[in-house]
Coordinates of C-alpha atoms and ligand atoms in Angstrom, one line a residue:
I1 CA 4.6 -6.9 -15.9
K2 CA 6.7 -3.9 -16.9
P3 CA 9.4 -2.7 -14.4
A4 CA 8.2 -0.2 -11.9
F5 CA 11.5 1.8 -11.9
Q6 CA 14.4 2.3 -14.3
M7 CA 16.7 3.4 -11.4
W8 CA 16.9 2.9 -7.7
P9 CA 13.5 3.9 -6.4
W10 CA 14.9 6.5 -3.9
Q11 CA 16.9 8.0 -6.8
Y12 CA 13.7 8.3 -8.8
W13 CA 11.9 10.1 -5.9
A14 CA 15.0 12.3 -5.3
K15 CA 14.4 13.5 -8.9
H16 CA 10.6 13.8 -8.7
R17 CA 9.9 14.7 -5.1
P18 CA 13.3 16.0 -4.0
T19 CA 12.4 17.9 -0.8
E20 CA 9.3 16.0 0.3
V21 CA 9.6 14.2 3.7
A22 CA 10.5 10.5 2.9
I23 CA 11.3 9.3 6.4
A24 CA 10.2 10.6 9.8
L25 CA 11.7 9.4 13.0
G26 CA 8.9 10.2 15.5
D27 CA 6.0 12.6 15.0
A28 CA 6.6 14.6 11.8
N29 CA 4.3 17.4 13.1
A30 CA 6.1 17.7 16.4
G31 CA 9.9 18.0 16.0
A32 CA 10.7 14.6 14.6
V33 CA 13.9 14.1 12.7
T34 CA 13.0 13.8 9.0
W35 CA 14.9 13.1 5.8
N36 CA 13.7 14.2 2.4
W37 CA 14.3 12.0 -0.7
I38 CA 17.6 13.7 -1.6
E39 CA 18.8 13.1 1.9
V40 CA 17.6 9.5 1.9
T41 CA 19.4 8.8 -1.3
A42 CA 22.6 10.4 0.1
N43 CA 22.3 8.4 3.4
I44 CA 21.7 5.1 1.6
E45 CA 24.9 5.8 -0.4
K46 CA 26.8 6.6 2.9
Y47 CA 25.6 3.4 4.6
A48 CA 26.4 1.4 1.4
Q49 CA 29.9 2.8 1.4
R50 CA 30.3 1.6 5.0
L51 CA 29.2 -1.9 4.0
V52 CA 31.5 -2.0 1.0
A53 CA 34.4 -0.8 3.2
Q54 CA 33.8 -3.8 5.5
G55 CA 33.8 -6.2 2.6
V56 CA 30.2 -6.8 1.8
K57 CA 29.8 -7.8 -1.8
R58 CA 26.9 -8.5 -4.2
D59 CA 25.0 -11.7 -3.7
Q60 CA 26.2 -12.1 -0.1
L61 CA 23.8 -12.6 2.7
V62 CA 23.5 -10.1 5.6
A63 CA 21.6 -11.2 8.7
V64 CA 20.0 -8.5 10.9
V65 CA 19.0 -9.5 14.4
A66 CA 17.3 -6.4 15.9
P67 CA 13.9 -4.9 16.6
N68 CA 12.7 -2.2 14.1
S69 CA 14.8 1.0 14.2
I70 CA 15.9 3.6 11.8
D71 CA 19.3 1.8 11.7
V72 CA 17.7 -1.4 10.5
L73 CA 15.8 0.6 7.8
W74 CA 19.1 2.2 6.5
L75 CA 20.8 -1.1 6.7
L76 CA 18.1 -2.9 4.7
L77 CA 18.2 -0.2 2.0
A78 CA 22.0 -0.2 1.9
I79 CA 22.2 -4.0 1.6
I80 CA 19.9 -3.8 -1.4
R81 CA 22.0 -0.9 -2.8
V82 CA 25.2 -3.0 -2.7
G83 CA 23.5 -5.9 -4.4
A84 CA 23.6 -8.1 -1.3
R85 CA 20.6 -9.8 0.3
Y86 CA 18.8 -9.0 3.6
V87 CA 17.5 -11.5 6.1
G88 CA 15.9 -10.3 9.3
L89 CA 15.7 -12.5 12.4
N90 CA 13.5 -12.1 15.5
P91 CA 15.8 -10.8 18.2
K92 CA 13.5 -12.3 20.9
L93 CA 14.2 -15.8 19.8
P94 CA 16.2 -17.9 22.3
L95 CA 19.9 -18.0 21.5
N96 CA 19.9 -21.7 20.4
A97 CA 17.1 -21.0 17.9
L98 CA 18.9 -18.0 16.5
T99 CA 22.1 -20.0 16.2
E100 CA 20.3 -22.9 14.5
Q101 CA 18.7 -20.6 12.0
L102 CA 21.9 -18.7 11.2
T103 CA 23.7 -22.0 10.7
A104 CA 21.1 -23.1 8.2
L105 CA 21.3 -19.7 6.4
N106 CA 25.1 -19.7 6.3
N107 CA 25.1 -15.9 6.3
D108 CA 28.2 -13.9 5.4
Y109 CA 27.6 -11.0 7.8
I110 CA 25.6 -10.2 10.8
W111 CA 24.4 -7.0 12.4
C112 CA 22.8 -6.9 15.9
D113 CA 21.9 -3.8 17.9
N114 CA 23.2 -5.7 21.0
S115 CA 26.9 -6.4 20.9
D116 CA 26.7 -9.2 23.6
L117 CA 24.3 -11.1 21.4
A118 CA 26.5 -10.4 18.3
A119 CA 29.5 -12.0 20.0
E120 CA 27.5 -15.2 20.4
L121 CA 26.3 -15.5 16.9
T122 CA 27.9 -16.7 13.7
G123 CA 29.0 -14.4 10.7
K124 CA 31.3 -11.5 10.6
T125 CA 29.9 -8.7 12.6
L126 CA 29.1 -5.4 10.8
S127 CA 29.3 -1.9 12.2
L128 CA 27.3 1.0 11.0
I129 CA 29.6 3.6 12.5
P130 CA 32.9 3.9 10.6
E131 CA 33.2 7.1 8.5
V132 CA 34.5 6.1 5.1
T133 CA 37.3 8.3 3.9
S134 CA 37.9 7.0 0.4
E135 CA 34.6 6.5 -1.3
R136 CA 34.4 4.0 -4.1
L137 CA 32.0 3.7 -6.9
I138 CA 29.6 0.9 -6.2
P139 CA 29.1 -0.8 -9.6
V140 CA 25.7 -2.3 -8.9
M141 CA 22.7 -1.2 -11.0
W142 CA 19.0 -1.3 -10.2
Q143 CA 17.8 -4.6 -11.5
E144 CA 14.3 -5.7 -10.4
H145 CA 14.9 -9.4 -10.9
R146 CA 17.8 -9.6 -8.5
P147 CA 17.0 -11.3 -5.2
V148 CA 16.9 -8.7 -2.4
S149 CA 15.5 -10.4 0.7
L150 CA 15.0 -13.7 2.5
T151 CA 12.1 -13.8 4.9
L152 CA 11.8 -16.6 7.5
T153 CA 8.4 -18.2 7.9
S154 CA 7.7 -21.0 10.2
G155 CA 5.4 -23.8 9.3
S156 CA 3.8 -26.0 11.9
T157 CA 6.9 -28.2 12.2
G158 CA 10.7 -28.0 11.7
L159 CA 13.0 -25.1 11.0
P160 CA 11.5 -22.0 9.4
K161 CA 11.8 -21.7 5.7
A162 CA 13.8 -18.8 4.1
V163 CA 11.6 -17.3 1.4
V164 CA 13.6 -15.5 -1.4
H165 CA 12.0 -12.5 -3.2
N166 CA 13.4 -10.1 -5.8
A167 CA 12.5 -6.5 -6.0
Q168 CA 10.0 -7.2 -8.7
S169 CA 7.7 -9.4 -6.6
H170 CA 7.8 -6.9 -3.7
L171 CA 6.9 -4.1 -6.0
A172 CA 4.2 -6.1 -7.8
S173 CA 2.7 -6.8 -4.3
A174 CA 2.7 -3.0 -3.5
R175 CA 1.4 -2.0 -6.9
G176 CA -1.5 -4.5 -6.8
L177 CA -2.6 -3.6 -3.3
L178 CA -2.4 0.2 -4.0
K179 CA -4.7 -0.2 -7.0
Q180 CA -7.4 -0.8 -4.5
M181 CA -6.3 0.9 -1.3
T182 CA -5.7 4.7 -1.4
F183 CA -2.2 5.6 -0.3
T184 CA -1.1 8.9 -1.9
A185 CA 2.4 10.4 -2.0
D186 CA 1.3 12.8 0.8
D187 CA 0.3 10.0 3.1
S188 CA 2.5 8.3 5.8
W189 CA 2.6 4.7 6.7
L190 CA 3.8 3.6 10.2
L191 CA 6.5 0.9 10.2
S192 CA 4.1 -0.9 12.5
L193 CA 5.3 -4.5 12.1
P194 CA 8.8 -6.1 12.3
L195 CA 11.2 -6.0 9.4
F196 CA 11.9 -9.7 10.0
H197 CA 8.4 -10.5 8.9
I198 CA 6.8 -10.0 5.4
S199 CA 4.2 -7.6 6.8
G200 CA 7.0 -5.2 7.8
L201 CA 8.9 -5.5 4.6
A202 CA 5.8 -4.9 2.6
I203 CA 5.4 -1.5 4.3
V204 CA 8.8 -0.5 3.0
W205 CA 8.0 -1.5 -0.6
R206 CA 4.7 0.3 -0.6
W207 CA 6.5 3.4 0.6
L208 CA 9.1 3.1 -2.1
Y209 CA 6.6 2.3 -4.8
R210 CA 4.5 5.4 -3.9
G211 CA 7.2 7.9 -2.9
A212 CA 5.2 8.7 0.3
S213 CA 6.6 8.9 3.8
I214 CA 7.4 6.1 6.3
V215 CA 7.3 6.7 10.0
V216 CA 9.7 4.9 12.3
V217 CA 9.4 5.0 16.1
A218 CA 10.9 3.2 19.1
P219 CA 8.8 0.0 19.9
E220 CA 7.5 1.6 23.1
L221 CA 6.0 4.5 21.1
Q222 CA 4.1 2.3 18.6
Q223 CA 0.7 2.7 20.1
Q224 CA 1.0 6.5 20.4
A225 CA 2.5 6.7 16.9
L226 CA -0.7 5.4 15.4
Q227 CA -2.1 8.8 16.1
W228 CA 0.5 10.5 13.9
V229 CA 0.2 8.6 10.6
T230 CA -2.5 8.1 8.0
H231 CA -1.8 4.4 7.4
A232 CA -0.7 1.4 9.3
S233 CA -0.5 -2.4 8.9
L234 CA -1.7 -4.2 12.0
V235 CA -2.5 -7.7 13.2
P236 CA -5.9 -7.8 14.9
T237 CA -4.5 -7.7 18.5
Q238 CA -2.5 -4.5 17.7
L239 CA -5.7 -2.7 16.5
Q240 CA -7.6 -4.1 19.5
R241 CA -5.0 -2.6 21.9
F242 CA -5.1 0.8 20.1
L243 CA -8.9 1.0 20.3
D244 CA -8.7 0.1 24.0
S245 CA -6.2 2.9 24.6
D246 CA -6.8 6.7 25.1
Y247 CA -4.9 7.4 21.9
A248 CA -7.9 6.2 19.8
Q249 CA -9.8 9.3 21.0
Q250 CA -7.8 11.6 18.8
H251 CA -5.9 10.5 15.7
Q252 CA -5.5 11.1 12.0
L253 CA -5.3 7.4 11.1
Q254 CA -7.3 6.9 7.9
Q255 CA -6.7 3.4 6.8
V256 CA -5.5 0.2 8.5
L257 CA -4.5 -2.9 6.6
L258 CA -5.2 -6.0 8.7
G259 CA -4.0 -9.5 8.2
G260 CA -2.0 -12.5 9.5
A261 CA -4.9 -14.1 11.4
T262 CA -8.7 -14.2 11.5
I263 CA -10.1 -10.7 11.6
P264 CA -13.2 -10.3 13.8
V265 CA -16.0 -8.3 12.3
S266 CA -16.6 -6.8 15.7
L267 CA -13.1 -5.3 15.6
T268 CA -13.4 -3.7 12.2
T269 CA -16.8 -2.3 13.2
A270 CA -15.4 -0.8 16.3
A271 CA -12.6 0.8 14.4
Q272 CA -15.0 2.2 11.8
Q273 CA -16.9 3.9 14.7
V274 CA -13.8 6.0 15.6
G275 CA -13.2 6.9 11.9
I276 CA -10.7 4.3 10.9
E277 CA -11.3 2.5 7.6
C278 CA -10.2 -1.1 7.8
W279 CA -9.0 -3.4 5.0
S280 CA -9.2 -7.1 5.7
G281 CA -6.5 -9.0 4.0
Y282 CA -5.3 -12.6 3.6
G283 CA -1.6 -13.0 2.8
M284 CA 1.5 -15.0 3.3
T285 CA 5.3 -14.7 3.1
E286 CA 5.6 -16.7 -0.2
M287 CA 3.3 -14.2 -1.9
A288 CA 5.1 -11.1 -0.6
S289 CA 2.2 -10.4 1.9
T290 CA -1.4 -9.6 0.9
I291 CA -3.1 -11.8 -1.7
T292 CA -6.8 -10.9 -1.3
A293 CA -8.3 -7.9 0.4
K294 CA -11.4 -5.8 0.8
R295 CA -12.7 -2.8 2.7
A296 CA -14.0 -4.4 5.9
N297 CA -17.8 -4.8 6.1
S298 CA -20.3 -7.0 7.9
S299 CA -19.0 -10.2 6.4
A300 CA -16.0 -12.2 7.8
G301 CA -14.5 -12.9 4.4
V302 CA -11.2 -11.6 3.1
G303 CA -12.4 -10.1 -0.2
T304 CA -11.2 -10.7 -3.7
V305 CA -7.9 -11.5 -5.4
L306 CA -5.6 -8.4 -5.9
P307 CA -3.9 -7.7 -9.2
Y308 CA -0.7 -9.7 -10.0
R309 CA -2.0 -12.6 -7.9
E310 CA -4.0 -15.6 -8.9
L311 CA -5.9 -18.0 -6.6
I312 CA -7.9 -21.2 -7.1
L313 CA -9.4 -23.8 -4.8
R314 CA -8.4 -27.4 -5.3
D315 CA -10.5 -29.7 -3.0
G316 CA -10.9 -26.8 -0.7
E317 CA -7.2 -26.0 -0.6
I318 CA -6.0 -22.5 -1.6
C319 CA -3.5 -22.6 -4.4
V320 CA -1.8 -19.4 -5.6
R321 CA 0.6 -18.0 -8.2
G322 CA 1.5 -14.8 -9.9
N323 CA 4.1 -12.0 -10.2
V324 CA 4.3 -11.7 -6.4
L325 CA 5.2 -15.4 -5.9
C326 CA 8.7 -15.8 -4.4
L327 CA 11.7 -17.3 -6.3
G328 CA 11.9 -20.2 -3.9
Y329 CA 13.3 -21.3 -0.5
Y330 CA 16.9 -20.8 0.3
R331 CA 19.0 -23.7 1.7
N332 CA 22.8 -24.4 1.4
K333 CA 23.3 -21.2 -0.6
T334 CA 20.9 -22.4 -3.2
I335 CA 17.3 -21.3 -4.1
F336 CA 15.0 -24.3 -4.3
S337 CA 11.6 -24.2 -6.1
L338 CA 8.6 -24.4 -3.8
L339 CA 6.5 -26.1 -6.4
G340 CA 5.8 -29.8 -6.4
C341 CA 7.4 -32.4 -8.8
D342 CA 4.8 -32.0 -11.6
D343 CA 6.5 -29.6 -14.1
D344 CA 3.2 -28.6 -15.6
D345 CA 1.8 -27.4 -12.3
D346 CA 2.9 -23.9 -11.3
W347 CA 0.4 -23.4 -8.5
F348 CA 1.7 -23.2 -5.0
A349 CA -0.5 -25.2 -2.6
T350 CA -0.8 -23.2 0.6
K351 CA -2.3 -25.8 3.1
D352 CA -4.9 -23.1 3.8
L353 CA -8.5 -24.1 3.4
G354 CA -10.9 -21.7 1.7
E355 CA -14.4 -21.3 0.4
W356 CA -16.0 -18.9 -2.1
H357 CA -19.3 -17.2 -1.1
D358 CA -20.7 -14.6 -3.4
D359 CA -17.3 -14.1 -5.1
E360 CA -15.6 -13.5 -1.8
L361 CA -12.9 -15.7 -0.3
F362 CA -13.4 -17.1 3.3
I363 CA -10.5 -18.7 5.1
R364 CA -11.5 -21.9 6.9
G365 CA -8.2 -22.6 8.6
R366 CA -5.1 -24.7 7.9
A367 CA -5.4 -28.3 6.8
D368 CA -2.6 -29.3 9.2
N369 CA -4.5 -27.9 12.2
M370 CA -7.3 -30.4 11.8
F371 CA -7.6 -33.1 14.5
I372 CA -9.9 -36.0 15.2
S373 CA -12.1 -36.2 18.2
G374 CA -14.1 -39.4 18.8
G375 CA -14.1 -40.1 15.0
E376 CA -15.2 -36.6 14.0
N377 CA -12.9 -34.2 12.1
V378 CA -12.4 -31.0 14.1
Q379 CA -11.1 -27.9 12.3
P380 CA -10.0 -25.7 15.3
E381 CA -10.6 -22.5 13.3
D382 CA -14.3 -23.3 12.9
I383 CA -14.7 -23.3 16.7
E384 CA -12.5 -20.1 17.0
Q385 CA -14.8 -18.3 14.5
V386 CA -17.9 -19.1 16.6
L387 CA -16.2 -18.1 19.8
L388 CA -15.0 -14.8 18.3
Q389 CA -18.7 -13.8 17.8
H390 CA -19.2 -13.9 21.5
P391 CA -19.0 -10.3 22.7
A392 CA -16.5 -11.0 25.6
V393 CA -14.0 -12.8 23.4
N394 CA -11.1 -10.8 21.9
Q395 CA -8.8 -13.5 20.7
V396 CA -8.9 -17.3 20.8
I397 CA -6.8 -20.3 19.8
V398 CA -8.4 -23.8 19.9
L399 CA -6.0 -26.7 20.4
P400 CA -6.5 -30.5 20.8
M401 CA -5.9 -31.9 24.3
T402 CA -5.3 -35.6 24.6
D403 CA -8.2 -37.5 25.9
Q404 CA -8.5 -41.2 26.9
E405 CA -12.0 -41.7 25.5
F406 CA -12.1 -39.4 22.4
G407 CA -8.4 -39.4 21.4
A408 CA -8.4 -35.6 21.6
R409 CA -10.9 -32.9 22.6
P410 CA -10.8 -29.1 21.9
V411 CA -9.7 -26.6 24.5
A412 CA -10.0 -22.8 24.0
I413 CA -7.2 -20.5 25.0
L414 CA -8.4 -16.9 24.9
T415 CA -8.2 -13.3 25.8
T416 CA -11.4 -11.7 27.0
S417 CA -12.8 -8.2 27.6
E418 CA -13.8 -9.1 31.1
P419 CA -12.1 -11.4 33.6
L420 CA -12.3 -15.1 32.6
D421 CA -14.0 -16.2 35.9
D422 CA -16.4 -19.1 36.5
H423 CA -19.3 -16.9 35.5
L424 CA -17.8 -16.1 32.1
M425 CA -16.7 -19.7 31.6
D426 CA -20.3 -20.9 32.2
Q427 CA -21.6 -18.2 29.8
L428 CA -19.2 -19.4 27.1
A429 CA -20.1 -23.0 27.6
S430 CA -23.8 -22.3 27.3
Y431 CA -23.2 -20.1 24.3
M432 CA -21.3 -22.9 22.6
S433 CA -23.9 -25.5 23.4
Q434 CA -26.4 -23.3 21.6
H435 CA -24.2 -22.8 18.5
V436 CA -22.1 -26.0 17.8
A437 CA -22.3 -29.8 17.9
P438 CA -21.2 -31.4 21.2
Y439 CA -17.8 -32.6 19.8
K440 CA -16.9 -29.0 18.9
R441 CA -17.5 -27.6 22.4
P442 CA -14.3 -26.8 24.2
I443 CA -13.9 -28.9 27.4
R444 CA -11.8 -26.1 29.0
Y445 CA -11.4 -22.3 28.7
I446 CA -8.0 -21.1 29.6
A447 CA -6.7 -17.5 29.7
L448 CA -3.9 -16.8 27.1
P449 CA -0.7 -15.9 28.9
E450 CA 0.6 -12.4 27.9
K451 CA 3.9 -13.7 26.6
F452 CA 2.2 -15.4 23.6
T453 CA 0.7 -12.1 22.4
Q454 CA 4.0 -10.3 21.9
N455 CA 4.9 -11.7 18.5
V456 CA 3.3 -10.9 15.1
K457 CA 1.3 -14.1 15.5
I458 CA 0.7 -16.7 18.1
S459 CA 2.6 -19.9 17.3
R460 CA 0.2 -22.8 17.7
A461 CA 3.2 -25.1 18.2
D462 CA 4.6 -23.0 21.1
L463 CA 1.1 -22.7 22.7
A464 CA 0.6 -26.5 22.3
Q465 CA 3.9 -27.1 24.1
W466 CA 2.8 -24.8 26.9
L467 CA -0.6 -26.5 27.1
A468 CA 1.1 -29.9 27.4
I469 CA 2.8 -28.9 30.7
Q470 CA -0.3 -27.3 32.3
E471 CA -2.0 -29.7 34.7
Ligands
4YB501 C1 -4.8 -15.9 7.9 C2 -5.1 -14.6 7.4 C3 -6.5 -14.2 7.5 C4 -3.0 -14.9 7.0 N1 -7.3 -15.1 8.1 N2 -5.6 -16.7 8.4 O1 0.7 -6.5 4.5 C5 -0.1 -7.4 4.9 O2 -0.7 -8.1 4.1 C6 -0.3 -7.5 6.4 C7 -1.0 -6.4 7.0 C8 -1.2 -6.6 8.4 C9 -0.8 -7.7 9.1 C10 -0.3 -8.8 8.4 C11 0.0 -8.7 7.1 C12 0.6 -9.8 6.4 O3 1.4 -9.6 5.5 C13 0.3 -11.2 6.8 C14 1.1 -12.2 6.1 C15 1.4 -13.4 6.9 O4 0.9 -13.6 8.0 N3 2.3 -14.3 6.4 S1 2.8 -15.6 7.2 O5 3.6 -16.3 6.2 O6 3.5 -15.3 8.4 O7 1.6 -16.5 7.5 C16 0.7 -16.8 6.5 C17 -0.5 -17.6 7.1 O8 -1.3 -16.8 8.0 C18 -1.5 -18.0 6.0 O9 -1.1 -19.1 5.3 C19 -2.7 -18.2 6.8 O10 -2.7 -19.5 7.4 C20 -2.6 -17.2 7.9 N4 -3.4 -16.0 7.6 N5 -4.0 -14.0 6.8 C21 -6.9 -16.3 8.6 N6 -6.9 -13.0 7.1

């Protein structure tokens, strides 16, 4: 794969699209603050000088603990500019989890938008404010193979892994997706997912790859801001909420890339009806976001493999490789390979289960979610997919509940479009008895507490912990 840029991407666009809007803070058509590519380049340089003045050096690790904001975006770009590495952490995590993750990362610097929190965390605190009087030349060149980011991704157990990517894999990810999905230099992509998750970072790299504009808004304006942009990346619940809101009545949103969890066909159909073209994707942190995608249609599959990615099934397990694959996992200041011990095998085994039907990939769930009920193997995602086809079900997670007789039995935890009362529960139970074998029928239907729907994706582990303490 040949390099996408011979210079810093923003520098390239400052040459080729100098006065086009590159960043908008708010609604670009209604008095938002905007920066063109020349201004973006100058601003990155300014923030980079501030980092250098505080001692940040190439190859160092800067942790950022904050929700999305324009400051976080400048910081990310400036960190890359000085040759350091960016790692974002979810600011909503409890203090002990943040501390544990930072200790494992052994970061050199930290930036928080909240100074109380910063005081509690490890690493030298950075400030974005100081004006730098004596500017120094920053002797770092654009090199696509240099590691630029660490992205935390949690498996089902243990500490999250820190996935290292260089600029090349991020750009290959953008390039391959944009060979299929239309995103022109005149379009705008909302920064609609967190920069501490791969889905948020991928938005930045598509923007840089295309020289288009990125729209940043305060978290409370996210819903409304979907009206102001042509493109957005959303998890299914975000799209559901937008469609349920009044904002969906009038918008210029053309294309939405969906991913991160099972995408209900009913959702993409409803979006299509208000003029939003949906793309259904399957992706993961290790592969720099989207791996397969398609224009949403009447099938629940996730389409075909994008350029710069390869995918095979081995005994039903999805294995991947390609230019977008990360450099490895970061531990003790070292990058460890994510591949197994066999040197001849360069496929990354994902633990996701898949099937091909008519050349399209279907995700069947994760191997480690499977449980046994009365001697039968139960794949929770199978049950979820049937429930999602019920018109009243918006979102559902199926978990095992310990059972004297069966070892474990499935329970469904869900959000619904009407109140989850006895009547609806009876309806769901009778619907399931018509569609699945007895051992796959949930023994209880429980409403999903609001607090679990705030993150990019629902953590099955957190939800299982909560379920264990319910009577
Ligand atoms: C799925 C799944 C699917 C992932 N069905 N299980 O830019 C994007 O691609 C994007 C756009 C909108 C929303 C999200 C994204 C993402 O990047 C998602 C990437 C992601 O979720 N990465 S992750 O490391 O946090 O989790 C990966 C796991 O998520 C996979 O291994 C699957 O288990 C699951 N998943 N897409 C069913 N369409």
